[in-house]
XYZ file of C-alpha atoms in Angstrom:
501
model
C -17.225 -71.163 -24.975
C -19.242 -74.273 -24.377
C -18.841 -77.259 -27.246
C -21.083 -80.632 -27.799
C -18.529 -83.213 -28.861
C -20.559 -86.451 -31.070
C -18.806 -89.562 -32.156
C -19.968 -91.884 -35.260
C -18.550 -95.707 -35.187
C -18.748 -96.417 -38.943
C -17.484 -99.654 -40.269
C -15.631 -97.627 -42.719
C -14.297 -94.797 -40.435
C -14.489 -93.153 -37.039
C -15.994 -89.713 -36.909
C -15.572 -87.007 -34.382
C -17.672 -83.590 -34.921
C -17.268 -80.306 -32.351
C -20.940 -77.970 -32.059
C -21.190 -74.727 -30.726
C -23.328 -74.988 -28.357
C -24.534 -71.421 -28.482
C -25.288 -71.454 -32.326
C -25.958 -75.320 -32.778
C -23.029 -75.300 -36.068
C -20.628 -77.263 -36.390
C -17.404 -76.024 -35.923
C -14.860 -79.044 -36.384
C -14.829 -82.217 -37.592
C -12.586 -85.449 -37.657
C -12.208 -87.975 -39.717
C -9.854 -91.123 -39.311
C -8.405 -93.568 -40.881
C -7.674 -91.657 -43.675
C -7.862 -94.659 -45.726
C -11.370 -96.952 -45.179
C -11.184 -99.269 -42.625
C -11.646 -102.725 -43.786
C -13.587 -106.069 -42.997
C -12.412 -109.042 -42.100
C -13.753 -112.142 -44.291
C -12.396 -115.382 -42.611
C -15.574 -116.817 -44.967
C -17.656 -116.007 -47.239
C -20.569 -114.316 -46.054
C -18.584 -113.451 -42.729
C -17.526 -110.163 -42.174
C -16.106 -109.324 -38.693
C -13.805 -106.135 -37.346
C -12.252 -105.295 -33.661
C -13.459 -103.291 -31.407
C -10.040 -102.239 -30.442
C -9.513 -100.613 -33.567
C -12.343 -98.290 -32.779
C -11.317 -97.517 -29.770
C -8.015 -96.411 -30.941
C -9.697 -94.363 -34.340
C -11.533 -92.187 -31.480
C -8.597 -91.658 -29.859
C -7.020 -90.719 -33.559
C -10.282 -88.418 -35.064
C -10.087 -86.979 -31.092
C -6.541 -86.141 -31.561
C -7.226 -84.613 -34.799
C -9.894 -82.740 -34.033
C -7.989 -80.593 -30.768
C -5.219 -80.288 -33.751
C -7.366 -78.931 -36.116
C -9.233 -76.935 -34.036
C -8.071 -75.374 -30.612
C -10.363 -76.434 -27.707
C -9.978 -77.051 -24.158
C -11.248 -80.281 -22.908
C -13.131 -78.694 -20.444
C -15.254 -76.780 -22.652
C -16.795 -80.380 -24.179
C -20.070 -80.062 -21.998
C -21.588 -83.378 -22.918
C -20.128 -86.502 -25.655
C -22.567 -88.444 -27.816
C -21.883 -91.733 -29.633
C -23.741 -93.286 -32.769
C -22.708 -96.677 -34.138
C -22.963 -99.097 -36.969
C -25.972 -101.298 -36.179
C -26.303 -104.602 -34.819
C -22.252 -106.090 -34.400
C -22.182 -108.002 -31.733
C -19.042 -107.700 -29.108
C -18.151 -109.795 -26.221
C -16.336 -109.343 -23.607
C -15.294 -111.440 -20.156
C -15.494 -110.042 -16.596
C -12.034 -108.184 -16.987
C -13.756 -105.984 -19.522
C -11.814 -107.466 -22.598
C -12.892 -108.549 -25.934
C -13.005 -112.326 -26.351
C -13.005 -112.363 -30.074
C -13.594 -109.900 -33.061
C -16.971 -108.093 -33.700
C -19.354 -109.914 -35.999
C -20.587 -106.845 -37.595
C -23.751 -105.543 -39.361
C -23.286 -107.477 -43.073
C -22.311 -110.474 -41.548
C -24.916 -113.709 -42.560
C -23.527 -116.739 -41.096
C -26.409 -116.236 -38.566
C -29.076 -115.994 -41.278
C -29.956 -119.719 -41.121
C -30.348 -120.167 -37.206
C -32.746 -116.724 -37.178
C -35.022 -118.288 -39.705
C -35.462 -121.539 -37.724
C -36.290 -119.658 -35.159
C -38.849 -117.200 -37.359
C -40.369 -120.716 -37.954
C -40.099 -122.826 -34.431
C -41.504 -119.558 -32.501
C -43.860 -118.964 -35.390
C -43.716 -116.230 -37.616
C -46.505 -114.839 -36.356
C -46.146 -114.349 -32.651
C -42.293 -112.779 -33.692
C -44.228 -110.450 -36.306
C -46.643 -109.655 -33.037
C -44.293 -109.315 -30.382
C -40.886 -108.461 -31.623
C -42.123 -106.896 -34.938
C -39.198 -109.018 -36.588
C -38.060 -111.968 -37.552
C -34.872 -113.016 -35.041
C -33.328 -113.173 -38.922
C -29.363 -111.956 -38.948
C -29.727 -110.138 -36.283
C -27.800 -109.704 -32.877
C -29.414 -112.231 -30.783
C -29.029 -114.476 -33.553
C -25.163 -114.029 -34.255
C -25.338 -114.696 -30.179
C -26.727 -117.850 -30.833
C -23.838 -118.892 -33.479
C -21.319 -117.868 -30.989
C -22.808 -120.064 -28.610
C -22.930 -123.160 -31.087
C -19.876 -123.123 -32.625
C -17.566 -120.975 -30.140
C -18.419 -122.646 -26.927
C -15.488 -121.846 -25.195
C -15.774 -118.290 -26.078
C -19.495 -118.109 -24.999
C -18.473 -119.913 -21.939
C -16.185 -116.641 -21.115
C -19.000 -113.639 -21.978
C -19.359 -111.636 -18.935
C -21.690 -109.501 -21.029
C -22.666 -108.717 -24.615
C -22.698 -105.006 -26.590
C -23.650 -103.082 -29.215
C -20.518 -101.190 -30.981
C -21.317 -97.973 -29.232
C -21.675 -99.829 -26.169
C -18.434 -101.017 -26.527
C -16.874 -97.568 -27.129
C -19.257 -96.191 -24.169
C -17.657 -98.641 -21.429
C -14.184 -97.469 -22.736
C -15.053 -93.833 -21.708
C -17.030 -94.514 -19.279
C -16.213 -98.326 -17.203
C -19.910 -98.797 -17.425
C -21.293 -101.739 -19.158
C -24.792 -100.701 -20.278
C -27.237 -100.331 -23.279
C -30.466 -98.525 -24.079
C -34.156 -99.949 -25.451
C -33.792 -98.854 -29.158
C -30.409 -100.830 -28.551
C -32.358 -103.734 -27.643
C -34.595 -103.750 -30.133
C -31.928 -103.861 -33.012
C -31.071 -106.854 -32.030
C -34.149 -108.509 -31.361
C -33.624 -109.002 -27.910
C -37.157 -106.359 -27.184
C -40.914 -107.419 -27.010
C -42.998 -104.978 -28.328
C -46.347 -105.779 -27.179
C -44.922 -106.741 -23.396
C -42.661 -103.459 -23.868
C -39.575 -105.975 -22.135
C -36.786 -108.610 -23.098
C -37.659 -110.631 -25.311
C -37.385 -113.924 -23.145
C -38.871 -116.098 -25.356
C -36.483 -115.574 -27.903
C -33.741 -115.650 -25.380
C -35.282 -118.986 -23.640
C -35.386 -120.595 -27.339
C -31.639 -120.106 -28.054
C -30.772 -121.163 -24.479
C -29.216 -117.520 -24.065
C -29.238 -116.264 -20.118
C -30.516 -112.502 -19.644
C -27.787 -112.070 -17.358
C -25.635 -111.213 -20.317
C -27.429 -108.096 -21.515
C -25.769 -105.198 -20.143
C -27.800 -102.242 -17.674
C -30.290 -100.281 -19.575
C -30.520 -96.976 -19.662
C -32.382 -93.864 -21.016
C -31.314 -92.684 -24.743
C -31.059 -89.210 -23.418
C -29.651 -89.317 -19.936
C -26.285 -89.320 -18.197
C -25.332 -92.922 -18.609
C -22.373 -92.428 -17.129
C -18.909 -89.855 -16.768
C -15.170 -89.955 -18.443
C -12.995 -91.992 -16.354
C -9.798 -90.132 -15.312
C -8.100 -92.473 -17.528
C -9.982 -92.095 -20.720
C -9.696 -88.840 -20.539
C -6.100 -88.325 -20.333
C -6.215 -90.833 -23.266
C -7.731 -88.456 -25.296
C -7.266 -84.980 -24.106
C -10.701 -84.241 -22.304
C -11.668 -83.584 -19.038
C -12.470 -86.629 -16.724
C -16.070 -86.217 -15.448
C -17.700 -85.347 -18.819
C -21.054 -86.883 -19.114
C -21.312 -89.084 -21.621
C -25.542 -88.561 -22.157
C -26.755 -89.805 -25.743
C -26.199 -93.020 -27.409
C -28.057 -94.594 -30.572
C -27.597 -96.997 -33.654
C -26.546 -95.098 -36.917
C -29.910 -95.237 -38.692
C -32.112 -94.053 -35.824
C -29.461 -91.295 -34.725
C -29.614 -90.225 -38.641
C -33.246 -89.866 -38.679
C -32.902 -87.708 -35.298
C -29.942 -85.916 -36.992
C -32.246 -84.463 -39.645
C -34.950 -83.730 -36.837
C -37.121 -86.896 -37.646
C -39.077 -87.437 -34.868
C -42.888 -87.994 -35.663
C -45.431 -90.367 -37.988
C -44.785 -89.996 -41.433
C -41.488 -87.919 -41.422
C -39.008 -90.404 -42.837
C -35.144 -89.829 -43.116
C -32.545 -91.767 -45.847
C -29.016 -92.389 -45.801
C -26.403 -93.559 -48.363
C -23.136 -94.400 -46.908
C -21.666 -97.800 -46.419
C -25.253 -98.964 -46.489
C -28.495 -97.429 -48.061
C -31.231 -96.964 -45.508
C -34.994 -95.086 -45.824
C -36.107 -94.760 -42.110
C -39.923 -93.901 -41.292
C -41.250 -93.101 -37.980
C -44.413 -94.801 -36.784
C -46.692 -95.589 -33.789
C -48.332 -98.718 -34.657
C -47.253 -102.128 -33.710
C -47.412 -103.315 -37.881
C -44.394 -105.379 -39.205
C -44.090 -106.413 -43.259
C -45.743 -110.069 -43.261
C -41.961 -111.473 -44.674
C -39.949 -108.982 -42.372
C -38.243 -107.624 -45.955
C -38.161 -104.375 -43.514
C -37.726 -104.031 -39.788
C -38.916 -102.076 -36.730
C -36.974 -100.968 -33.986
C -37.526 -98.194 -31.186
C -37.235 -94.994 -32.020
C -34.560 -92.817 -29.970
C -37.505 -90.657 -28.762
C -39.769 -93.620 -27.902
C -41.274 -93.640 -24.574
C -43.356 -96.288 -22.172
C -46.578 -94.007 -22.510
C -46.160 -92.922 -26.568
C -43.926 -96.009 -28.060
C -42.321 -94.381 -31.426
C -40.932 -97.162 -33.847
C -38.967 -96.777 -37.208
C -39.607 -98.628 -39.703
C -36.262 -99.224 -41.586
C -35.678 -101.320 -44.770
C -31.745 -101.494 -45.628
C -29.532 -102.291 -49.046
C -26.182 -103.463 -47.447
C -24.422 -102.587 -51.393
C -24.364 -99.335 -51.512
C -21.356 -96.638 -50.335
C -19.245 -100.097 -50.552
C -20.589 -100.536 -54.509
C -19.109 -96.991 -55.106
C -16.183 -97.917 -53.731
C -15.648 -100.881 -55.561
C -16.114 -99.184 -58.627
C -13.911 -96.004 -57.484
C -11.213 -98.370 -57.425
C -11.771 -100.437 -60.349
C -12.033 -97.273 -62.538
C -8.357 -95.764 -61.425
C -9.253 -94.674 -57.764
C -11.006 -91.125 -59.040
C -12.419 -88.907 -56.545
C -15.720 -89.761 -55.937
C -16.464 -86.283 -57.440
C -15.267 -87.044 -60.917
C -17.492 -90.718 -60.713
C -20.462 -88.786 -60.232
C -19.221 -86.594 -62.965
C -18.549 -89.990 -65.014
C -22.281 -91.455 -64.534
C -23.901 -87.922 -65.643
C -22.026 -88.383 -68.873
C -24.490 -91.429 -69.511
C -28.364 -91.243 -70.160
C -30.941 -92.252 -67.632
C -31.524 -95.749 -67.730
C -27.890 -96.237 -69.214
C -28.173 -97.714 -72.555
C -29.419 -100.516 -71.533
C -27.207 -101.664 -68.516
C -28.989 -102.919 -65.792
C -26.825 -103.596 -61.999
C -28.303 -105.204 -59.386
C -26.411 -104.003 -56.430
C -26.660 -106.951 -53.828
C -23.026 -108.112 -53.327
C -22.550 -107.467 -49.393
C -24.148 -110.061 -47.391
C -27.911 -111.279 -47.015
C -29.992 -108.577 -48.005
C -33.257 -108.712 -45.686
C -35.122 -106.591 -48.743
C -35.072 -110.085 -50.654
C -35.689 -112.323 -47.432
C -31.913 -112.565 -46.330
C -31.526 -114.965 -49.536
C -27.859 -115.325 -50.378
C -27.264 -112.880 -52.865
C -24.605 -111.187 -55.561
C -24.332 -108.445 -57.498
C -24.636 -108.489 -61.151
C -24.428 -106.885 -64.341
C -26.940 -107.276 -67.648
C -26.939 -106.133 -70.852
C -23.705 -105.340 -71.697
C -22.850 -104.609 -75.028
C -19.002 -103.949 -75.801
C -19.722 -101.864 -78.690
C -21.974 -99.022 -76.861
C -20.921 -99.435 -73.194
C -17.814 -97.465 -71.136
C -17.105 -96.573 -67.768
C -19.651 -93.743 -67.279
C -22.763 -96.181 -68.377
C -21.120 -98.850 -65.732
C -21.069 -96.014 -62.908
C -24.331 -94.918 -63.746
C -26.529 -98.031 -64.009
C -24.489 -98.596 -60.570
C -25.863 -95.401 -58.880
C -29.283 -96.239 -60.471
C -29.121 -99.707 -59.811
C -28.454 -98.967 -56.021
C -31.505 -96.324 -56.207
C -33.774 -99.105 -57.659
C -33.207 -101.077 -54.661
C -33.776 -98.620 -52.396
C -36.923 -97.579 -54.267
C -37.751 -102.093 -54.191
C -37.322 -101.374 -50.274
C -39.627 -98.386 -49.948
C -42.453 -99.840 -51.908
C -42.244 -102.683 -49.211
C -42.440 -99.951 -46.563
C -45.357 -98.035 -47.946
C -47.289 -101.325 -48.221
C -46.492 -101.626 -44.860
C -48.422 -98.522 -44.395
C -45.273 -95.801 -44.136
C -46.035 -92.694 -45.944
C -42.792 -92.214 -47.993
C -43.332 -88.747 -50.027
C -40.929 -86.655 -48.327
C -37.685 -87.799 -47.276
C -34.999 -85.845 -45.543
C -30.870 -86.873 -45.982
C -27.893 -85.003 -44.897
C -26.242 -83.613 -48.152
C -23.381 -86.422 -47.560
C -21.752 -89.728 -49.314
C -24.192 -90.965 -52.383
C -26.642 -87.775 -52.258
C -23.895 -85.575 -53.049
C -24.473 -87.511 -56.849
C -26.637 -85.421 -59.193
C -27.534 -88.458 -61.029
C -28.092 -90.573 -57.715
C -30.483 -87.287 -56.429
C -32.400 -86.910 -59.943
C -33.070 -90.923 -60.100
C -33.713 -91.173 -56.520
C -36.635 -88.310 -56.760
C -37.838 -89.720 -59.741
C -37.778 -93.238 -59.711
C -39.363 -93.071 -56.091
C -41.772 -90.229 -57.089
C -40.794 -88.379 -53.897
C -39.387 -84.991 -53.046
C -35.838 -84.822 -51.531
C -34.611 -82.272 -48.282
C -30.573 -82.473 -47.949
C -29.867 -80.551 -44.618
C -26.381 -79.566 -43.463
C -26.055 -82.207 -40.861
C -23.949 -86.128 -40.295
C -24.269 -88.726 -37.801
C -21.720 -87.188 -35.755
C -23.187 -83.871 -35.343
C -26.749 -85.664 -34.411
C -24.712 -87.692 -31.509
C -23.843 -84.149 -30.249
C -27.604 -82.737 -30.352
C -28.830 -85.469 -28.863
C -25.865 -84.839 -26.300
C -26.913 -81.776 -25.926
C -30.439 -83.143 -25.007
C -29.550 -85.557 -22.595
C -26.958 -83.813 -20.640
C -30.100 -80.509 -20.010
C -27.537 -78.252 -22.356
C -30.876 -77.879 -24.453
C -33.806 -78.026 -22.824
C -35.815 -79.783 -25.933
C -35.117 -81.114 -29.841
C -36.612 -77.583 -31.191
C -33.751 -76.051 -29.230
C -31.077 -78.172 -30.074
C -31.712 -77.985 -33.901
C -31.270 -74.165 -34.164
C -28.323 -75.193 -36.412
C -29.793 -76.913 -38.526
C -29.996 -75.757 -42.190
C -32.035 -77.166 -45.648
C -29.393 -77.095 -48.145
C -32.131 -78.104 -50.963
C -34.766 -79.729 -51.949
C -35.166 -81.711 -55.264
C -38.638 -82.642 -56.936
C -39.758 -85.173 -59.495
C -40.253 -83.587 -63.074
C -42.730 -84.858 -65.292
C -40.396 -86.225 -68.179
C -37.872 -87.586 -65.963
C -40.292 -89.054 -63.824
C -41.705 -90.925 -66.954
C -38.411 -92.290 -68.441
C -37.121 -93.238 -64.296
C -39.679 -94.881 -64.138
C -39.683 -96.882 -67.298
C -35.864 -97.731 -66.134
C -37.494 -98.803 -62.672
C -39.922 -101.224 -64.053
C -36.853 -103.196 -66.374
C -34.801 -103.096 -63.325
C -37.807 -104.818 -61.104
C -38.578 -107.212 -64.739
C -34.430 -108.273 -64.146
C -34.838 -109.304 -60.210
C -37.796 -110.683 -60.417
C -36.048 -112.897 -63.171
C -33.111 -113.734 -60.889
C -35.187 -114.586 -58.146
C -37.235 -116.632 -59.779
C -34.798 -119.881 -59.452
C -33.999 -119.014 -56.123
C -37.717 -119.309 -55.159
C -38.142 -122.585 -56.874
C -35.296 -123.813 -54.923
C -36.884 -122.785 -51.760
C -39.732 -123.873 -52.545
């Protein structure tokens, strides 16, 4: 019995997921801590974890999975790793980390990326890098270099999280294009590093790791990772990618106009493309797609709500710590639209939907005598599906088809309420397939280590769950709901704007 062994570097939790590589299923699956992991705030608008404690979760979910499930480590034929998107890790020529990740939500970058959007102009970065530098990698780079000097004076080279968690199993300091591109360090139009950027922040090349192919053998387990975690040394480690385009190729998402969602920590619609077209105020983003190639360049275009699984949370705890079941049991106890109570769901960073503006969430309309718990939870769960709707209207004027979305029947989707507004508000129909991150990492293991000798063979295993459709009358009063919601943030933005003005 061969297996397919996929790892997903959340910011919440590590997750380890066993296929069959006969059947495509997935047979086991980890998940560790058992508790979320947290962030580290050392300011507001900072948000920062270590890499080490990664490391030692996939040692943990490994553990647990060859506990749960009895496996040989010699029957793992290939290991894939997805990762939360653009943190930035550093480490010196010894191989270890200089200081703590500066992670995904993180803004204190937000102001140097936007000086750059407007030194470089905004429209040779819309042209070339199909982004503004904004909060992304290269930018948090920058900031390191700033105000850390003696840290930046120590980086040997730079990663991605699942670069970082590649060089532990592997010694091998590398990266891939899609990589790249999530951070803004990719030219488009030249299909190369984008030196310009680099050259404007004063940031040497030298410090990007090796690139390699998505699907390839980027390198093997070192003898001593693998007696860390109970595999065999030698295993090819032969598929990395960031979390939202190793979702989309989770739920098979490979061509124009298939687009894939998510709604975990974050809240992500994904669309594939082939055209070099960026939003005119980068509200959404481009990066390569996992499949991409020199000769047929695939992009997805990806807008992103950073309060969404964590807005759940929030409110799981300040409601008595129910299961998440009985919350989404809570919010169908209200109506649609929620008497009246409108939430706004941006409390987790600079939200690139409204132009990385500093942002909180918010509340309106509360009335003590009518509202409880379950209209809180709900106008929560629709609040968060208003914002994602907010970010697909900015990718269909864009020119992404979004009518048909694919999701893995996970985290927020597993809400009735959050499906039935999401379908309806959007106008869209709904696939939930019987897939996660981690058991995409393994396919596209699968892939790049020649166990499957293409994607139609490597998603044998994977199942439609359901599909959900829009329904006139629900449709009408979503809808309704929708248009108050956008009435309320165009309201709060309004000062904002002025001030900016």
């Amino acid at each position: 019995m061969k297996y397919l062994l996929g790892y997903d570097i959340g910011s919440s939790s590590i997750k380890a997921s066993l296929l069959d590589v006969n059947t495509g299923r997935c047979v086991a699956a980890a998940t560790t801590p058992t508790t979320e992991m947290g962030m580290d705030v050392p300011q507001a608008g900072w948000a920062e974890q270590r890499p080490e404690r990664w490391w030692q979760e996939i040692i943990n979910a490994t553990q647990k999975l060859q506990n749960g499930y009895g496996f040989e480590g010699g029957q793992v034929a290939a290991i894939g790793i997805t990762y939360q998107m653009h943190g930035l890790v550093l480490v010196d020529k010894a191989g270890h980390v200089l200081r703590p990740a500066i992670i995904w939500c993180d803004s204190r970058a937000v102001e140097l990326g936007n000086q750059a959007f407007r030194d470089l102009g905004e429209d040779f970065c819309l042209d070339n890098f199909l982004n503004s530098p904004g909060n992304f990698t290269a930018s948090k780079l920058k900031w390191v270099r700033e105000n850390e000097p003696e840290i930046y004076a120590q980086i040997h080279k730079i990663q991605l999280p699942g670069d970082y968690i590649a060089f532990k199993l592997t010694g091998e300091l590398q990266t891939t294009v899609s990589g790249l591109s999530e951070g803004v360090f990719w030219n488009f139009k030249k299909q190369a590093i984008a030196q310009e950027l680099l050259d404007y922040y004063g940031i040497s090349a030298e410090l990007l790791p090796e690139v390699v192919d998505t699907f390839a053998i980027q390198g093997r387990l070192t003898a001593e990772a693998a007696q860390t975690l109970g595999l065999a040394a030698g295993t090819p480690i032969s598929y990395r990618a960031g979390d939202q385009p190793n979702n989309a190729f989770s739920l098979n998402v490979l061509n124009a106009g298939e687009v894939a969602a998510t709604a975990g920590t974050s809240g992500v619609v994904y669309g594939i493309n082939e055209t070099l077209s960026a939003d005119s105020r980068s509200r959404v983003n481009s990066f390569v797609h996992v499949n991409s190639t020199l000769e047929r360049p695939k992009n997805g275009v990806l807008m992103c709500l950073n309060g969404t699984g964590i807005l759940n949370s929030w409110l799981r705890r300040l409601v008595g710590d129910l299961p998440y079941e009985q919350l989404n049991q809570l919010a169908a106890q209200a109506p649609v639209g929620a008497a009246g109570l409108s939430f706004l769901p941006f409390g987790n960073g600079a939200e690139r939907i409204l132009e990385n503006r500093p942002s909180a969430a918010s509340l309106h309309g509360v009335q003590f005598n009518i509202h409880g718990r379950e209209h809180v939870v709900r106008a929560a769960q629709e609040g968060i599906v208003y914002a994602l709707n907010y970010g697909m209207d900015i990718m269909r004027s864009s020119g992404v088809q979004v009518q048909r979305v694919r999701a893995g029947h996970a985290n927020m989707f597993l809400s009735p309420v959050f499906r039935e507004a999401f379908v309806n508000a959007g106008n869209l129909t709904l696939e939930l397939y019987n897939t996660d991150a981690a058991q995409g990492a393994a396919r596209g293991a699968g892939i790049g280590a020649g166990v499957y000798a293409s994607p139609k063979e490597a998603f044998g295993g994977l199942e439609l769950i359901s599909t959900t459709e829009p329904t006139p009358a629900l449709r009408e009063q979503y809808q309704a709901a929708y248009s108050d919601w956008l009435t309320l943030l165009d309201r709060e933005l309004r000062p904002a704007e002025l001030l900016l003005a």
